[in-house]
Coordinates of C-alpha atoms in Angstrom, one line a residue:
X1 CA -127.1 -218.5 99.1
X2 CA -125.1 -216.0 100.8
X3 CA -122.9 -215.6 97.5
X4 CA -125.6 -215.0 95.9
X5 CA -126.9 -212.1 97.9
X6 CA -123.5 -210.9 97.9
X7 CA -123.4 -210.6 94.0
X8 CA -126.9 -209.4 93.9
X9 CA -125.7 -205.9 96.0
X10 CA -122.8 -205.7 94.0
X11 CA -124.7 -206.0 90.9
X12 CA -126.7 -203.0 92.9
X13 CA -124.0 -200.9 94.0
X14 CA -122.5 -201.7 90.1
X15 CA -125.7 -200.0 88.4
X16 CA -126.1 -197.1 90.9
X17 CA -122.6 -196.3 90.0
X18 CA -123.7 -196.6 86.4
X19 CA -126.4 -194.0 86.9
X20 CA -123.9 -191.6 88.0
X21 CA -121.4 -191.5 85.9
X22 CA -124.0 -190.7 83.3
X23 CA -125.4 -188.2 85.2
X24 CA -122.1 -186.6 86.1
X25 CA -123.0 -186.4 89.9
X26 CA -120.1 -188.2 91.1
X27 CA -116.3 -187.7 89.7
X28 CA -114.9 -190.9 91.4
X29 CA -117.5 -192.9 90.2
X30 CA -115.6 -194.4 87.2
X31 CA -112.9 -195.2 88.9
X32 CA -115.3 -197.3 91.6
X33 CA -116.3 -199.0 88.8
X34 CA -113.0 -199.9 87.1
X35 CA -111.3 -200.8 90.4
X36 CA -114.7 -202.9 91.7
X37 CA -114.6 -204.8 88.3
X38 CA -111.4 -205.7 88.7
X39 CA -111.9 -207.0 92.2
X40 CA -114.7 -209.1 91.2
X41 CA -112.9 -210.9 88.5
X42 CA -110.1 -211.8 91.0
X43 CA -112.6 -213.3 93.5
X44 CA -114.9 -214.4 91.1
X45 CA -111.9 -216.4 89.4
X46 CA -111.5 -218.1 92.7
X47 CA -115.0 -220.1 92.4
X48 CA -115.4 -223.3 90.5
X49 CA -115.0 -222.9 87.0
X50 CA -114.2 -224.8 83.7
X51 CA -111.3 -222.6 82.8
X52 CA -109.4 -222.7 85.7
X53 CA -109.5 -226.3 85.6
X54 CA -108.6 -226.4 82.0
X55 CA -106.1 -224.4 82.3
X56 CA -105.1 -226.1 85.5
X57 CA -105.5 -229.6 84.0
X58 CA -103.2 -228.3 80.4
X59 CA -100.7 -227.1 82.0
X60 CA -99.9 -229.8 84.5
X61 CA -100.0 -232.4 82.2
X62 CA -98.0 -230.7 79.2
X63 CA -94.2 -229.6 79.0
X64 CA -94.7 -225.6 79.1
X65 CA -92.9 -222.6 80.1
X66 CA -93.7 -219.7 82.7
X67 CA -94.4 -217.2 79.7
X68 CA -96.8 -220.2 78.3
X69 CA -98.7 -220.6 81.5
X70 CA -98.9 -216.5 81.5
X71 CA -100.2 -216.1 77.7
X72 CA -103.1 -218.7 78.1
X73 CA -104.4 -217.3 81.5
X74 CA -104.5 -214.0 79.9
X75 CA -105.9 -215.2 76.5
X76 CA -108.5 -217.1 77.9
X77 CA -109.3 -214.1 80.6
X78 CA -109.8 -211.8 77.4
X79 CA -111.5 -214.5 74.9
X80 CA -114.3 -214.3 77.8
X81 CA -114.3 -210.5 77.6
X82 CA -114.5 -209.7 74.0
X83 CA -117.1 -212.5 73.8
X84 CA -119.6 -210.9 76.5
X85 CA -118.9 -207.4 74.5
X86 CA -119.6 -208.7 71.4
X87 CA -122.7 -210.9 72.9
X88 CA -124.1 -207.4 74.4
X89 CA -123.1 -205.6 71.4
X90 CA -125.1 -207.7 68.7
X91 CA -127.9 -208.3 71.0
X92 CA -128.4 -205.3 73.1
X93 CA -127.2 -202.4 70.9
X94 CA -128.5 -203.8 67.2
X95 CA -131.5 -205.8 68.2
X96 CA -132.6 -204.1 71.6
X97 CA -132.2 -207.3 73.5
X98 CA -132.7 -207.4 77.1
X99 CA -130.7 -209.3 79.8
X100 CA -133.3 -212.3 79.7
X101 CA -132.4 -212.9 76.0
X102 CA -128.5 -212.4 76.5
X103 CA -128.1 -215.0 79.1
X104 CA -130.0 -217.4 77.1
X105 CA -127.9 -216.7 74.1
X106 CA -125.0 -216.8 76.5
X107 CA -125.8 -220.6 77.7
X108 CA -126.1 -221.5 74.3
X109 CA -122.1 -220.3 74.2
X110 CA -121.5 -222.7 77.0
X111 CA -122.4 -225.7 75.0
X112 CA -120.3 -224.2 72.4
X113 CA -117.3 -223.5 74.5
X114 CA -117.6 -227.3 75.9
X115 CA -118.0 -228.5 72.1
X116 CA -115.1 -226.8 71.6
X117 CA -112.8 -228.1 74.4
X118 CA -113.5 -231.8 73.3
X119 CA -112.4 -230.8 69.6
X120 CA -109.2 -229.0 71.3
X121 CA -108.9 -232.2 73.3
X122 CA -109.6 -235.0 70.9
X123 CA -106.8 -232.9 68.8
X124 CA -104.5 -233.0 70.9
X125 CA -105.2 -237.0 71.8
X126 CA -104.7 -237.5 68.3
X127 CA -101.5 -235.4 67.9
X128 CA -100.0 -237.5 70.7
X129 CA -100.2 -241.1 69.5
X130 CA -99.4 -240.2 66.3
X131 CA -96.6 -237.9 67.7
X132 CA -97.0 -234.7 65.5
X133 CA -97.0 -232.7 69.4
X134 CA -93.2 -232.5 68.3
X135 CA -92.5 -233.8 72.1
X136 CA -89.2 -235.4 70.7
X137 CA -86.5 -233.5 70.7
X138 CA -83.6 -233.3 67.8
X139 CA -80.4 -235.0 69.3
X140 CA -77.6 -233.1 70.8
X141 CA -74.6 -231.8 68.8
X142 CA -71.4 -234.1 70.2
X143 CA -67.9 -233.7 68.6
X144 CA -65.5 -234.9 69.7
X145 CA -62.1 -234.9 68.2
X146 CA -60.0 -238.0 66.3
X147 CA -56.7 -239.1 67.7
X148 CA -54.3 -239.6 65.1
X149 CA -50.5 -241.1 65.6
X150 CA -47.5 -242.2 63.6
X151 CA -48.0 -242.1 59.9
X152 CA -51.4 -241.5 59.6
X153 CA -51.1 -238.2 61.7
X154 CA -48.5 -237.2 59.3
X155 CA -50.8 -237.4 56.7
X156 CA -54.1 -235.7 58.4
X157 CA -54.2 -231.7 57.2
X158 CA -54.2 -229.7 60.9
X159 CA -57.4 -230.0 63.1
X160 CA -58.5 -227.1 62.5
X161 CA -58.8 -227.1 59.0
X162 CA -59.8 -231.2 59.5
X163 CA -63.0 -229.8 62.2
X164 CA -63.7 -227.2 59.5
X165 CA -64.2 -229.3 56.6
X166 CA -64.7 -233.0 58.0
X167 CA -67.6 -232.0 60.8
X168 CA -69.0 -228.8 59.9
X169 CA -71.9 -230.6 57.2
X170 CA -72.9 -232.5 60.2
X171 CA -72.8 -230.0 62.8
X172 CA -75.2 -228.1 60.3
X173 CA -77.2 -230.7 59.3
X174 CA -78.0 -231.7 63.1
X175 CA -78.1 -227.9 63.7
X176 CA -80.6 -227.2 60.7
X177 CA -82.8 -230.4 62.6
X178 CA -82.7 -228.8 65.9
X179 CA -83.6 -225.6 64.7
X180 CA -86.5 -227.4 62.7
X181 CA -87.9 -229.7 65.6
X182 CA -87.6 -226.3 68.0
X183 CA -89.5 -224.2 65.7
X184 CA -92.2 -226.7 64.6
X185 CA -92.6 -227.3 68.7
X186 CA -93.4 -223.5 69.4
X187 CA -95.9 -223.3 66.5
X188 CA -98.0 -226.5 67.7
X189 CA -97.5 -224.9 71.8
X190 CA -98.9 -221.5 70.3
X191 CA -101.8 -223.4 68.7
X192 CA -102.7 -225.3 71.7
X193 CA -102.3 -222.0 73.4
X194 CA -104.8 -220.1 71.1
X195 CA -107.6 -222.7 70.4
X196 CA -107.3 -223.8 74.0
X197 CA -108.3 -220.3 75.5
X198 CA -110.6 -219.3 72.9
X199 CA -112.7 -222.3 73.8
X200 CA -112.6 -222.0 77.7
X201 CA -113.1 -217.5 76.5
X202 CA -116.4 -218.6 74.8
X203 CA -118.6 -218.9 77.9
X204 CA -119.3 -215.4 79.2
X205 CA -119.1 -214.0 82.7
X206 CA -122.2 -213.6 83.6
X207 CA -120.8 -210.2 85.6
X208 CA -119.4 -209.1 82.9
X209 CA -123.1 -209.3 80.9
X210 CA -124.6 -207.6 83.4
X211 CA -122.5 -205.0 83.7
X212 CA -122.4 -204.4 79.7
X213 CA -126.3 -204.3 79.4
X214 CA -126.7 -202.3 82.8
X215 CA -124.0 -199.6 81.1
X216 CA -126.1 -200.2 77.6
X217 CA -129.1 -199.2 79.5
X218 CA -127.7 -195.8 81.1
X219 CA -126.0 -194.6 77.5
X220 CA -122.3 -195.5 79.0
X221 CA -121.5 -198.2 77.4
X222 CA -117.7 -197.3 76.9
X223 CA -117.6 -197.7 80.4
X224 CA -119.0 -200.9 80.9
X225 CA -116.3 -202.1 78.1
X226 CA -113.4 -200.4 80.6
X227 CA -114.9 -202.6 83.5
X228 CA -115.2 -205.9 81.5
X229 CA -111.3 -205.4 80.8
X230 CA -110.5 -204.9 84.1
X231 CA -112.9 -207.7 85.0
X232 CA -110.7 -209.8 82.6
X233 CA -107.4 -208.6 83.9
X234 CA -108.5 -209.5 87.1
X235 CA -109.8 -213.3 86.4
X236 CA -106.6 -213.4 84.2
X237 CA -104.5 -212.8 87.4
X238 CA -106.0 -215.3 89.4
X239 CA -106.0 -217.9 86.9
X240 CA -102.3 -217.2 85.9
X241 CA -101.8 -217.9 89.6
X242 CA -103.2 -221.5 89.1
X243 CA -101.5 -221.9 86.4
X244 CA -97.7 -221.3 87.4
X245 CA -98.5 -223.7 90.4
X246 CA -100.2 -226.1 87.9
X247 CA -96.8 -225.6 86.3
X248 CA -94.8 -226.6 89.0
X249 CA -96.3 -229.7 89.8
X250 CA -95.6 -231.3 86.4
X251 CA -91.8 -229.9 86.6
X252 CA -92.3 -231.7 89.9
X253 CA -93.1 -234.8 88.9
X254 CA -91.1 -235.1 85.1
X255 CA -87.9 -233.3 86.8
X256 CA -86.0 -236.6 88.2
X257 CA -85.0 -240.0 85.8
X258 CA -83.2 -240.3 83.0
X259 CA -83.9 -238.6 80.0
X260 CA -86.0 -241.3 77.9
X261 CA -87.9 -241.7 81.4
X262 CA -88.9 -238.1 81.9
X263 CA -90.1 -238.4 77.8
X264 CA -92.0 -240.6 78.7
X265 CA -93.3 -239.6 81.9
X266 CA -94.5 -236.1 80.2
X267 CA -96.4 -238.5 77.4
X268 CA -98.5 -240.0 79.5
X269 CA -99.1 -236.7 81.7
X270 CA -100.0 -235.1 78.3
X271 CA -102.4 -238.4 77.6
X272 CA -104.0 -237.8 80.7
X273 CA -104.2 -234.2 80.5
X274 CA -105.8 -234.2 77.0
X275 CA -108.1 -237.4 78.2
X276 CA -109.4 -235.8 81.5
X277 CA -110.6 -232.5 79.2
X278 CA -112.2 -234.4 77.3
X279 CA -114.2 -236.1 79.4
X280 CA -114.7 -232.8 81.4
X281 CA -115.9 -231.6 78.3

């Protein structure tokens, strides 16, 4: 009850704000708003929320790197902007909708965004046990060279010419695989990356909606766009946060054993992962 009387006079303070940067009675006032949007989405991030836990969830249960963990907290952060601004925009703007009707259209975009993280998750389910998530990596390149004596040493052309022309179809043919495997890995990671934060970005911020259709109301609507960024930038650095700890709990636990056991130690994290979001879902 408290947070909600907390949000209510910011919401206040928010549209009073509004008012005067349209009327032009207070310079600072835009910059009060940017830098209290912003706030908001870093605290506001910090409640319970389905991104943070799918994000959470994805990232500790999937082989990923720092700049992966970075690009899906700030994907998702600005899926969930453009979609309130595009929510205000063809409601409010073209068909004079008010708040009311927004945040019922806006539910209706949580079902979606849930719908949509149990076909991100069922995909991914299916990619791992058929293993097309390209978790298996191309083996290492090992040469080593030939020892030769007597006769048959006579006969051998120098190793250097014998490396160039006896191993180098090899070496390029288990280069040409690596190279393969390693590409067709970072397109399936960037998928997962984009599908996975556009379905946790479909559900609004509620903040964000009001402050679109209280800007909407007092004709500066630019402005309200400028605070649901920063609102975004915000969320997106708290949940980037959550996500490079997420991180380091499954380099944590895949980062001992042998190397068949930490494959399959980050299958069945990835299992897990991909099973628990989709019963969240």
């Amino acid at each position: 009850l408290k947070g909600v009387r907390i949000q209510s006079e910011l919401n206040a303070r928010l549209a009073d704000k509004l008012e005067e940067v349209r009327d032009g009675t207070n310079p600072q006032a835009w910059w009060i708003i940017v830098l209290a949007a912003f706030a908001y989405g870093v605290l506001h991030a910090l409640g319970p929320g389905h991104g943070k836990f799918v994000v959470g969830i994805y990232l500790a249960s999937h082989r990923a790197r720092i700049l992966h963990a970075v690009c899906l907290s700030v994907w998702a952060a600005l899926a969930q902007a453009l979609t309130a601004i595009v929510l205000v925009l063809a409601l409010g703007a073209l068909f004079r909708h008010g708040l009311g009707t927004v945040l019922t259209r806006a539910a209706d975009l949580e079902l979606a965004s849930y719908l949509a993280l149990a076909a991100v998750a069922g995909w991914t389910l299916w990619s791992l046990i058929t293993r097309r998530d390209c978790c298996d990596v191309a083996p290492r390149i090992q040469l080593r060279a030939l020892t030769l004596s007597g006769a048959d040493a006579e006969e051998q052309p120098p190793r250097d010419t014998y490396l160039g022309h006896a191993f180098r179809p090899v070496a390029q043919g288990l280069l040409r695989k690596r190279w393969a495997s390693r590409r067709t890995g970072r397109v399936w990671v960037a998928r997962q990356i984009f599908f996975t934060g556009l379905a946790v970005g479909l559900r609004p911020c509620a903040g964000a909606l009001f402050v679109l259709i209280s800007a909407l109301a007092y004709g500066v609507f630019l402005t309200g766009v400028i605070a649901t960024l920063a609102m975004a930038a915000g969320v997106a650095l708290t949940v980037a946060a959550i996500a490079l700890a997420s991180l380091g709990v499954n380099r944590a636990l895949t980062s001992r054993g042998r190397n068949e056991s930490m494959q399959r130690a980050r299958r069945w994290l990835a299992l897990s992962g991909a099973g628990l979001i989709l019963l969240f879902a």
